Tab-separated table of C-alpha atoms and ligand atoms in Angstrom:
chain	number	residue	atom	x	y	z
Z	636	UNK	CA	149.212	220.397	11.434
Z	637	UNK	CA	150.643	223.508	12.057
Z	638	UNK	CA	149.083	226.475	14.200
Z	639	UNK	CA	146.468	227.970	12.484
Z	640	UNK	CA	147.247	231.515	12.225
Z	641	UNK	CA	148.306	232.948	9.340
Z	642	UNK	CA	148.814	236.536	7.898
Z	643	UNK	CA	147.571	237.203	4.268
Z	644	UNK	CA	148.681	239.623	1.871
Z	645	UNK	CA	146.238	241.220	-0.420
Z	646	UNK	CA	147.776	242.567	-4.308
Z	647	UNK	CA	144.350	243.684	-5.245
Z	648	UNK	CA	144.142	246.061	-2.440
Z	649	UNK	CA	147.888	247.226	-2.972
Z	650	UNK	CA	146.694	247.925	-6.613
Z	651	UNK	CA	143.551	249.705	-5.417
Z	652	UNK	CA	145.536	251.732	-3.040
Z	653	UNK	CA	148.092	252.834	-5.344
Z	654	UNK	CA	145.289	254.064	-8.197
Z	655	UNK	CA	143.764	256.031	-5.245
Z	656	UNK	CA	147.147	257.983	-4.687
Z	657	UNK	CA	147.814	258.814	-8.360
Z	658	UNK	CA	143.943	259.710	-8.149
Z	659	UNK	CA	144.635	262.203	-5.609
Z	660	UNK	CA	148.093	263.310	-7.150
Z	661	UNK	CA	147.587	263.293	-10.907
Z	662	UNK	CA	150.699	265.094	-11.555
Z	663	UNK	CA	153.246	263.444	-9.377
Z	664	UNK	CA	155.338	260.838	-9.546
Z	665	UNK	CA	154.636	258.007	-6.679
Z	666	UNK	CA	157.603	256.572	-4.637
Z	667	UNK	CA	156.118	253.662	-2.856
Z	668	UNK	CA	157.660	253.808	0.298
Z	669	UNK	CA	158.696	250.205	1.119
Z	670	UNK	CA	161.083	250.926	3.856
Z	671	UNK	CA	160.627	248.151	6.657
Z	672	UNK	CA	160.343	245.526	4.412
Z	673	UNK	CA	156.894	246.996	3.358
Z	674	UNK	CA	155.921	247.969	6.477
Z	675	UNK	CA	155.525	244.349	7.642
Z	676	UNK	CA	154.210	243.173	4.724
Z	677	UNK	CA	157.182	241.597	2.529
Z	678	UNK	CA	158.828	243.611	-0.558
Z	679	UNK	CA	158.896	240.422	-2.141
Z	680	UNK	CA	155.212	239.855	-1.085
Z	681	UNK	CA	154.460	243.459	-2.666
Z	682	UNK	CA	156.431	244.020	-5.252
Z	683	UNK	CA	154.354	242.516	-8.135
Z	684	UNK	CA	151.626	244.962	-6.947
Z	685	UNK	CA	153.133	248.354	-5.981
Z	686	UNK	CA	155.615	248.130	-9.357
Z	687	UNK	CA	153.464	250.336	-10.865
Z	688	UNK	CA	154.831	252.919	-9.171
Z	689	UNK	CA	157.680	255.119	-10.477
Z	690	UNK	CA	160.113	254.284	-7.803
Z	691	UNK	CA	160.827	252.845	-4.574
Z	692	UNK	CA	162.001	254.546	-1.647
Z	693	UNK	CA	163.255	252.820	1.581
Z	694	UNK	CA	166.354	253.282	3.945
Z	695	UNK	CA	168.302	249.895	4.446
Z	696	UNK	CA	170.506	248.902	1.723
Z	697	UNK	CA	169.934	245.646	1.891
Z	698	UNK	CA	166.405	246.017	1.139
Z	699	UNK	CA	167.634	248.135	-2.011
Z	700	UNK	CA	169.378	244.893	-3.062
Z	701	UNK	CA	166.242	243.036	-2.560
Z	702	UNK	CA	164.204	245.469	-4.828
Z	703	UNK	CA	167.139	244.924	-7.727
Z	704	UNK	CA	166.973	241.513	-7.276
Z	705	UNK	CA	163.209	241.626	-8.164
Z	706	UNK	CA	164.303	243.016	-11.643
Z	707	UNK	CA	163.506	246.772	-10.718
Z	708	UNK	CA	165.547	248.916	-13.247
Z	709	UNK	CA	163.509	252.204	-11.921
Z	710	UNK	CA	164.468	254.632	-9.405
Z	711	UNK	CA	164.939	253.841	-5.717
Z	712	UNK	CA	165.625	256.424	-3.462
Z	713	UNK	CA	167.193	255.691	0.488
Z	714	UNK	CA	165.347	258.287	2.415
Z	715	UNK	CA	168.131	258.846	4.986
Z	716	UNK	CA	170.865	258.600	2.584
Z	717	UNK	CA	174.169	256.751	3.214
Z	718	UNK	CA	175.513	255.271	6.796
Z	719	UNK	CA	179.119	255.521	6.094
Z	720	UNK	CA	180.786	256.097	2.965
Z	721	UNK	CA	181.537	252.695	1.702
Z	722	UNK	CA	177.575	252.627	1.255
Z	723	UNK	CA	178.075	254.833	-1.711
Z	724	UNK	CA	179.860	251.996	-3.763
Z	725	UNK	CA	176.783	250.106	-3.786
Z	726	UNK	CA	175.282	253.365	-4.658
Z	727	UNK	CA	177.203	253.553	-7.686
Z	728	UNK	CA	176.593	249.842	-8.347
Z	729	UNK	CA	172.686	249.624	-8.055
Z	730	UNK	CA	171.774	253.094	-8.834
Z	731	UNK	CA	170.545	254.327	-5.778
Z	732	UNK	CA	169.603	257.389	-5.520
Z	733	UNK	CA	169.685	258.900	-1.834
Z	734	UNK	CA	169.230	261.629	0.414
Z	735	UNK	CA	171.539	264.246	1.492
Z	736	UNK	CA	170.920	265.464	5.381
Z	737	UNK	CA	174.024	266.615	7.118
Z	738	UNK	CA	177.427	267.802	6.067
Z	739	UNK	CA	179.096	264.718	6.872
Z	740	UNK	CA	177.416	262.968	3.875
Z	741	UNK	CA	178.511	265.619	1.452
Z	742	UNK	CA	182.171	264.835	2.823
Z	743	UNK	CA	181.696	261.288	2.327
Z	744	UNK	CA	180.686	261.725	-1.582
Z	745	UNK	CA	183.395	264.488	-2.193
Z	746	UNK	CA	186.043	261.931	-1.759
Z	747	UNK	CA	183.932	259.165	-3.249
Z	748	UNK	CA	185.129	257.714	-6.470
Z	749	UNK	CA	182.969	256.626	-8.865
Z	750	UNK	CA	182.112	256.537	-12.833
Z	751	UNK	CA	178.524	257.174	-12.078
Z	752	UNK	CA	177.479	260.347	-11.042
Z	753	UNK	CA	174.968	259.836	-8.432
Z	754	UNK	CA	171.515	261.675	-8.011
Z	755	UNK	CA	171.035	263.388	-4.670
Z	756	UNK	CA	168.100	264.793	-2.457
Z	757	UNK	CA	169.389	267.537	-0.270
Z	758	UNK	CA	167.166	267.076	2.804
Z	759	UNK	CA	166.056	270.095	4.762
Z	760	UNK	CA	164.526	270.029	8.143
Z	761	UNK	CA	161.311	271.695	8.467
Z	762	UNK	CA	160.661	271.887	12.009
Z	763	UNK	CA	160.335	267.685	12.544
Z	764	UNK	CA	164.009	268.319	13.799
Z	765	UNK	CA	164.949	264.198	12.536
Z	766	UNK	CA	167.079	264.620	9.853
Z	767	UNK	CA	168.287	267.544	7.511
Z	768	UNK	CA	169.735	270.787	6.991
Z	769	UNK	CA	168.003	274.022	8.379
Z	770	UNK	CA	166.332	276.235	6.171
Z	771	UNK	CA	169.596	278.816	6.348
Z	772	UNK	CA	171.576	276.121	5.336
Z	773	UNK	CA	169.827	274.746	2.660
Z	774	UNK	CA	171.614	277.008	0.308
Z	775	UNK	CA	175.499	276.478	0.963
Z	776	UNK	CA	174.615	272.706	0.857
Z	777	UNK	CA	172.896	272.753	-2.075
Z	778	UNK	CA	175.899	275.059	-3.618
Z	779	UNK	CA	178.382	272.226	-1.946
Z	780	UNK	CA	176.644	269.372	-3.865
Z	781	UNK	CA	175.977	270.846	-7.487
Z	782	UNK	CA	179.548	271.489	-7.641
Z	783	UNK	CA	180.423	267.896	-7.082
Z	784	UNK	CA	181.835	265.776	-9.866
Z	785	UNK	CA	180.593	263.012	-7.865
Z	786	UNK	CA	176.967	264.484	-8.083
Z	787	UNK	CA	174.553	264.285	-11.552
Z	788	UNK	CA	171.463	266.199	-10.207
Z	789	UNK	CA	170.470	267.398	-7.177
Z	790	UNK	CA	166.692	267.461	-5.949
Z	791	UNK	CA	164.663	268.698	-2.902
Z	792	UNK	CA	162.873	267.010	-0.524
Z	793	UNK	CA	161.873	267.218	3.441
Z	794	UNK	CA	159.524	265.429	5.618
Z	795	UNK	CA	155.750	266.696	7.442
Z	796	UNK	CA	155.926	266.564	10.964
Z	797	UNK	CA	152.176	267.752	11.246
Z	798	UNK	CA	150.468	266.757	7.818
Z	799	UNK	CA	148.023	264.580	9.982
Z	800	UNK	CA	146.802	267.078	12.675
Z	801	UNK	CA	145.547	270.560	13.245
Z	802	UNK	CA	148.937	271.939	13.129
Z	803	UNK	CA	148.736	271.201	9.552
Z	804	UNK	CA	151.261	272.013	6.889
Z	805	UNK	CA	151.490	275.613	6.271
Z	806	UNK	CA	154.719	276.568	8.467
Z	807	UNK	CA	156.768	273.956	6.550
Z	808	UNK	CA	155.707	274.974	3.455
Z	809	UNK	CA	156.569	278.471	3.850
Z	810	UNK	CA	159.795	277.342	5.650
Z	811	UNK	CA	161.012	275.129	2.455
Z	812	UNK	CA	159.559	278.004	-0.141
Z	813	UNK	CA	161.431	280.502	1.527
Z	814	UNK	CA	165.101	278.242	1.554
Z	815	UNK	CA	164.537	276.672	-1.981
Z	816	UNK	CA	162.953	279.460	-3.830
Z	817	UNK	CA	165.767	279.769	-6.340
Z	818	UNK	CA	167.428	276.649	-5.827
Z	819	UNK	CA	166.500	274.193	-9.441
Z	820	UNK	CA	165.967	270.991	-9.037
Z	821	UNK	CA	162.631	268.251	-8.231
Z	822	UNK	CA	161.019	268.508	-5.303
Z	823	UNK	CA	159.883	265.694	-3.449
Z	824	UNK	CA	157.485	266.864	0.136
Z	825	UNK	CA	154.243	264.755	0.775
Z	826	UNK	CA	153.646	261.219	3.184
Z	827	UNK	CA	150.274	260.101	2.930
Z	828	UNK	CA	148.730	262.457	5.222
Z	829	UNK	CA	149.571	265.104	2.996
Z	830	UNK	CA	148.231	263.280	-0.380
Z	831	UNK	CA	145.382	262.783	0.792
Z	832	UNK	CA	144.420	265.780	3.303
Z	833	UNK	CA	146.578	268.460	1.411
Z	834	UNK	CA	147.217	267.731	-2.330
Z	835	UNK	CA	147.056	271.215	-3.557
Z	836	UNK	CA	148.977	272.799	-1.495
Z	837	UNK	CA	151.895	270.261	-1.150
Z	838	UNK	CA	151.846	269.300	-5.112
Z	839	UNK	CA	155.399	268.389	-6.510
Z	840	UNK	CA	157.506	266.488	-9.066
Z	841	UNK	CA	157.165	262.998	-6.406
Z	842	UNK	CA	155.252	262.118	-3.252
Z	843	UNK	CA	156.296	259.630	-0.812
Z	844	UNK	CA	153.113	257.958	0.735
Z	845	UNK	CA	153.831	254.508	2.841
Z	846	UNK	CA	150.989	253.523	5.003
Z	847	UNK	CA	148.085	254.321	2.698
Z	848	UNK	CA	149.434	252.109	-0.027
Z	849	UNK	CA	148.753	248.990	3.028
Z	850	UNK	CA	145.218	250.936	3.626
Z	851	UNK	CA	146.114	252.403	6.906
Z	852	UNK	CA	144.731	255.643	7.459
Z	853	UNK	CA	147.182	258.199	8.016
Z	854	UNK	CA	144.870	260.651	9.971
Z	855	UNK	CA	142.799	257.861	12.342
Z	856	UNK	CA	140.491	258.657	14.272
Z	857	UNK	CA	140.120	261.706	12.373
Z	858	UNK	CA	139.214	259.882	9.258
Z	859	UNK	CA	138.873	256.181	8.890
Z	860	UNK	CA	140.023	254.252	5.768
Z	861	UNK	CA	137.173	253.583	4.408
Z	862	UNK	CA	136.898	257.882	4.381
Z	863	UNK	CA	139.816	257.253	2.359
Z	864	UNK	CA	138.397	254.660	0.286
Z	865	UNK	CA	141.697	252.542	1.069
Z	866	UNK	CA	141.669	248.574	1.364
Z	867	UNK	CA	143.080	246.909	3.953
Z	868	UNK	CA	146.316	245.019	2.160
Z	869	UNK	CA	146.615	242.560	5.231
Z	870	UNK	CA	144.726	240.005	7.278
Z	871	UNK	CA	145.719	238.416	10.490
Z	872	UNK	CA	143.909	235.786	11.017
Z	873	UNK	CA	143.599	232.515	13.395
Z	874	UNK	CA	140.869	230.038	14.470
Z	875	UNK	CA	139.398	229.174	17.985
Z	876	UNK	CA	141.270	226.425	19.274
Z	877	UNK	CA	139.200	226.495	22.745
Z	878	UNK	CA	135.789	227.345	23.800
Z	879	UNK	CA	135.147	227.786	27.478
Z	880	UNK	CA	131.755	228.619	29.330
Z	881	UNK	CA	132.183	230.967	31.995
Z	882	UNK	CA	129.342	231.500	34.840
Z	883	UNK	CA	129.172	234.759	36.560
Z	884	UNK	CA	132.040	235.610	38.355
Z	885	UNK	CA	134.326	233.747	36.538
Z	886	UNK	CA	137.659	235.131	35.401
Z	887	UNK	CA	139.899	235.275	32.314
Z	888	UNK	CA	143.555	234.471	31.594
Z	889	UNK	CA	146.654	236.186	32.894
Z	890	UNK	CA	145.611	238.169	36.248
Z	891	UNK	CA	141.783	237.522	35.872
Z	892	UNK	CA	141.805	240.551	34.138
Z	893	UNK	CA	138.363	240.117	33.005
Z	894	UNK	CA	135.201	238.715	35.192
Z	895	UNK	CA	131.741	237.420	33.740
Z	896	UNK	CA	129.554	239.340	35.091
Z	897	UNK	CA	126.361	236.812	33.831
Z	898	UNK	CA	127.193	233.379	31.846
Z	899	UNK	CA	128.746	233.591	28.549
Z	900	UNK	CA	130.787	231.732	26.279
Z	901	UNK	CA	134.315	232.557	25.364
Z	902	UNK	CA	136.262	231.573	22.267
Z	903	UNK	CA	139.947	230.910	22.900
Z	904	UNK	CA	141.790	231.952	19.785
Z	905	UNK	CA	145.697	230.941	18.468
Z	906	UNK	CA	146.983	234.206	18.403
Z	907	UNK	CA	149.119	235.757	20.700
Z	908	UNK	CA	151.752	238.608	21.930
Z	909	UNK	CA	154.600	236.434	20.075
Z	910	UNK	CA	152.517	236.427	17.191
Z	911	UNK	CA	153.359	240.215	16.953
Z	912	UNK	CA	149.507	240.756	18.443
Z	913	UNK	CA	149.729	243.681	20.735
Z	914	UNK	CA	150.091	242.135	25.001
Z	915	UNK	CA	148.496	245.549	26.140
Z	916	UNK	CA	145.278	245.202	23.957
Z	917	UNK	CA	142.869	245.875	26.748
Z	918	UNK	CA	139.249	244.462	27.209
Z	919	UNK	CA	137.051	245.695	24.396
Z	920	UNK	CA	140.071	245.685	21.404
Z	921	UNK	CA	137.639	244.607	18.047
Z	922	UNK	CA	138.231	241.623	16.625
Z	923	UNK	CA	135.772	239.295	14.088
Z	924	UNK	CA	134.516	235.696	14.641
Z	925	UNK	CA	133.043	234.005	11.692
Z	926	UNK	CA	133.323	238.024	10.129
Z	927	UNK	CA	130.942	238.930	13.315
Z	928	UNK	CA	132.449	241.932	15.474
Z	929	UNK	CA	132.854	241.016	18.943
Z	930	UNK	CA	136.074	242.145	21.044
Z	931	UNK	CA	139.146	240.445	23.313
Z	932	UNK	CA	138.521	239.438	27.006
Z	933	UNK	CA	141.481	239.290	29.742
Z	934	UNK	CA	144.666	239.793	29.081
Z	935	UNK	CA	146.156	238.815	25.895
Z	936	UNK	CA	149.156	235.575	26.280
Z	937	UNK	CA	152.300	234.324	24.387
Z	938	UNK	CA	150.472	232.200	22.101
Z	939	UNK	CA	146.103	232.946	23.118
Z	940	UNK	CA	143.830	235.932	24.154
Z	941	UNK	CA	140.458	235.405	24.421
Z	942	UNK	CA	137.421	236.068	22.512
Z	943	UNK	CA	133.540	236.821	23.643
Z	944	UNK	CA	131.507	234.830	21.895
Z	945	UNK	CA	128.406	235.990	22.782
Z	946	UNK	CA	127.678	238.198	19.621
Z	947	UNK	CA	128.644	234.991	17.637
Z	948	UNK	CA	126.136	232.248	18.886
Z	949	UNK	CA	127.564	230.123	16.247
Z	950	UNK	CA	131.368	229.917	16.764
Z	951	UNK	CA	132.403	226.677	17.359
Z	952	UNK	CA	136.121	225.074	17.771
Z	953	UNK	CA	137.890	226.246	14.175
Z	954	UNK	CA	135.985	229.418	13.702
Z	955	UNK	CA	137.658	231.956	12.049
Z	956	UNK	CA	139.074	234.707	14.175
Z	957	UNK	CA	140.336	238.039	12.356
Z	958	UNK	CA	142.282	239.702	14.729
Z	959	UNK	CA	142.419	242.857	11.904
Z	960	UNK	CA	141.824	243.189	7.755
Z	961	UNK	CA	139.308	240.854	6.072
Z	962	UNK	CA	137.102	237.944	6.745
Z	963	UNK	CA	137.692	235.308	4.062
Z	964	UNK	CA	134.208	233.701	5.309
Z	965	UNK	CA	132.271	237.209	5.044
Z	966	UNK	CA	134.164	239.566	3.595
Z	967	UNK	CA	133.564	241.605	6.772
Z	968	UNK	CA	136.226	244.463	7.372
Z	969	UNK	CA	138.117	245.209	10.810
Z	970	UNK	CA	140.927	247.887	10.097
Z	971	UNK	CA	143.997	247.613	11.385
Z	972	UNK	CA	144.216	251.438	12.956
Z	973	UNK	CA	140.813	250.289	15.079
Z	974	UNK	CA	142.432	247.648	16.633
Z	975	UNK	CA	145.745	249.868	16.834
Z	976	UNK	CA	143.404	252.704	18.733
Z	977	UNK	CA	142.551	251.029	22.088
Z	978	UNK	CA	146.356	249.431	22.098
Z	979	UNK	CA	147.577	252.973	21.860
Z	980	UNK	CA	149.664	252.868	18.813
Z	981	UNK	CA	148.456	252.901	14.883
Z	982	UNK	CA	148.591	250.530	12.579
Z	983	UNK	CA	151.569	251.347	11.246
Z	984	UNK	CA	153.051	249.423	14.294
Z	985	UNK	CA	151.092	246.391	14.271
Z	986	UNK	CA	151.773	245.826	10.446
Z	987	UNK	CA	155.495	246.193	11.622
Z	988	UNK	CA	155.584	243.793	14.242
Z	989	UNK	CA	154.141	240.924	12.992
Z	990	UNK	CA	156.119	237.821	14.116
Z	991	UNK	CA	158.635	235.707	12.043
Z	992	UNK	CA	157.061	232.491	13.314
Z	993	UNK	CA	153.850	233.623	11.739
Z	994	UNK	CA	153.400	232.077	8.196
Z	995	UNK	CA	152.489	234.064	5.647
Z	996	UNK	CA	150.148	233.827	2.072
Z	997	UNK	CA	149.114	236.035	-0.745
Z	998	UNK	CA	146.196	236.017	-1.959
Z	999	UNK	CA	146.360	234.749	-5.541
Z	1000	UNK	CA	143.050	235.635	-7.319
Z	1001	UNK	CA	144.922	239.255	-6.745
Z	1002	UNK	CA	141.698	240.491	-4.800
J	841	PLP	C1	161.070	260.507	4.682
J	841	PLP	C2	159.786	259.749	4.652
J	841	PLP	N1	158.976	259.882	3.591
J	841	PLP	C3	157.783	259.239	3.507
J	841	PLP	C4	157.359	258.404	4.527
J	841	PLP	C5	156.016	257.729	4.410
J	841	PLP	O1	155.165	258.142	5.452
J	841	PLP	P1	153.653	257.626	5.517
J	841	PLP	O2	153.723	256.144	5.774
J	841	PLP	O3	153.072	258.344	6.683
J	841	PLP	O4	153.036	257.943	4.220
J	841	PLP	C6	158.168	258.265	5.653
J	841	PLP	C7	157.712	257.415	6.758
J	841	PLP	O5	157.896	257.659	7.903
J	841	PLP	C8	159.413	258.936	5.719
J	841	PLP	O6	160.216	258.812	6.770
């Protein structure tokens, strides 16, 4: 029998997350952003769901191939454009559309040669200082590409750096008004943070959200998801393969991290840091046994961490151990970004860094 974890992706809630975008965004067209292979989750695992979007958007060409292969004749847009120029034959080839950032890229498709005029979105850097032209630029770049042969259309776009916090999104905005005010074209400006926190103010022909489509909330602690009235779109889940009673004084894995301070029981689950499950989790990190919240003990190993049980006077050998999403037993929710909190990273990361030796399922009554 093989291990029992196992990491379970939900369509239902991929559906449900989608409809509460284009809830939020009437107007705009949706890119699902499925750059890093669906942020953990699998295009191929996701694709059935999210294909109700109007287009994809990723960066690695390969995964563009992968999205073709599925049978998607929509747009798909590669947010950071073209590595080096032979890219743009497969451009041509699969209909990619892609972004424009630097000068070196509008070289590259001058001397391209292809039937297929491509479509293009000139990138300008709003203050995240990643990837694009500055606002004084914007102009001559845009004036470089439209008079391309290579180029069909050329559209907008550029990236929040602050759409989540207090900083908020008003300087960017009036940065990419003030370069594009007379430049034509679609514009394409909001993540999830700004769909869902400022969907007024950033409205535009597309939006780009990623990590609410998986239910992630973009703005944790801030808001949670269920503020957002997102689903979580994946379960990590295990069992107890040990149970251990500890008296008073007793210690727990790795550096006896962790000493009983009165008798207790532990639960010794089958998930660990080569699972993908986060080694620096500290003492306290939420997790669910039998869909009952409880939290990790000691220091988290390769292949085990360790699980109070005392909240769950029933866990036995086998129980059910959610390490983040939902409890098949209870339905109980743990979301990803509270286990991503005390780790100190977000749940983008832990979706990310799930382990290829972990198996995964999808759920098939599509809840
Ligand atoms: C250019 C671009 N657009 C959209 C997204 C989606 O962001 P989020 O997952 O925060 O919605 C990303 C992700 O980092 C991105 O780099």
């Amino acid at each position: 029998m093989p291990r029992p974890i196992l990491c379970t992706i939900h369509p239902g809630a991929l559906r449900h997350n989608l409809e509460r975008v284009r809830r939020a965004v009437r107007e705009s067209r949706v890119w699902a952003v499925v750059k890093a292979n669906a942020y953990g989750h699998g295009i191929e695992r996701v694709y059935d769901a999210l294909r109700g979007a109007d287009g994809f958007a990723l960066l690695d060409l390969a995964e563009a191939e992968r999205v073709r292969a599925l049978g998607w004749r929509g747009p798909i847009l590669l947010l950071e454009g073209v590595f080096e120029p032979r890219d743009l034959e497969l451009c041509s080839r699969l209909a990619l559309w892609h972004a424009v950032h630097c000068d070196e890229q509008i070289d590259w498709l001058a001397a391209h040669k292809t039937q297929q005029p491509h479509r293009v979105f000139l990138k300008m850097n709003s203050g995240m200082n990643r990837l694009g032209f500055a606002p004084a630029r914007m102009r001559a770049a845009w004036t470089r590409l439209a008079a391309l042969p290579q180029v069909e259309e050329v559209s907008l776009m550029m990236h929040f750096s602050d759409a989540d916090g207090p900083r908020g999104i008003d300087a960017a905005m009036a940065a990419f008004d003030e370069a594009t005010r007379e430049l034509p074209g679609e514009r394409s400006l909001a993540n999830s943070a700004a769909v869902l926190r400022h969907a007024e103010a950033t409205r535009a022909d597309w939006v780009r959200p990623g990590i609410v489509l998986y239910g992630g909330s973009p703005d944790h602690p801030e808001h949670d998801a269920a503020h957002w009235q997102l689903q979580p779109t994946m379960t990590l889940a295990t069992r107890l393969i040990g149970v251990q009673a500890l008296d008073a004084g007793d210690t727990v894995g790795y550096g006896s991290r962790f000493t009983a301070e009165a008798p207790m029981r532990i639960g010794v689950a089958a998930a660990g840091y080569a699972d993908g499950y986060p080694r620096h989790a500290p003492t306290g990190t939420p997790v669910l046994v039998n869909g009952v919240r409880t939290r990790v003990v000691g220091r988290v190993s390769m292949d085990m961490l360790a699980v109070d049980l005392d909240p769950v006077p029933g866990a036995a050998l086998g129980s059910e151990v959610v390490l983040w999403g939902r409890s098949a037993g209870t339905g109980a929710v743990l979301p990803i970004d509270e286990v991503a909190q005390p780790c100190g990273t977000i749940g983008y990361e832990l979706m990310c860094a799930v382990a290829p030796r972990v198996p995964f399922s999808v759920e098939d009554n599509g809840g």
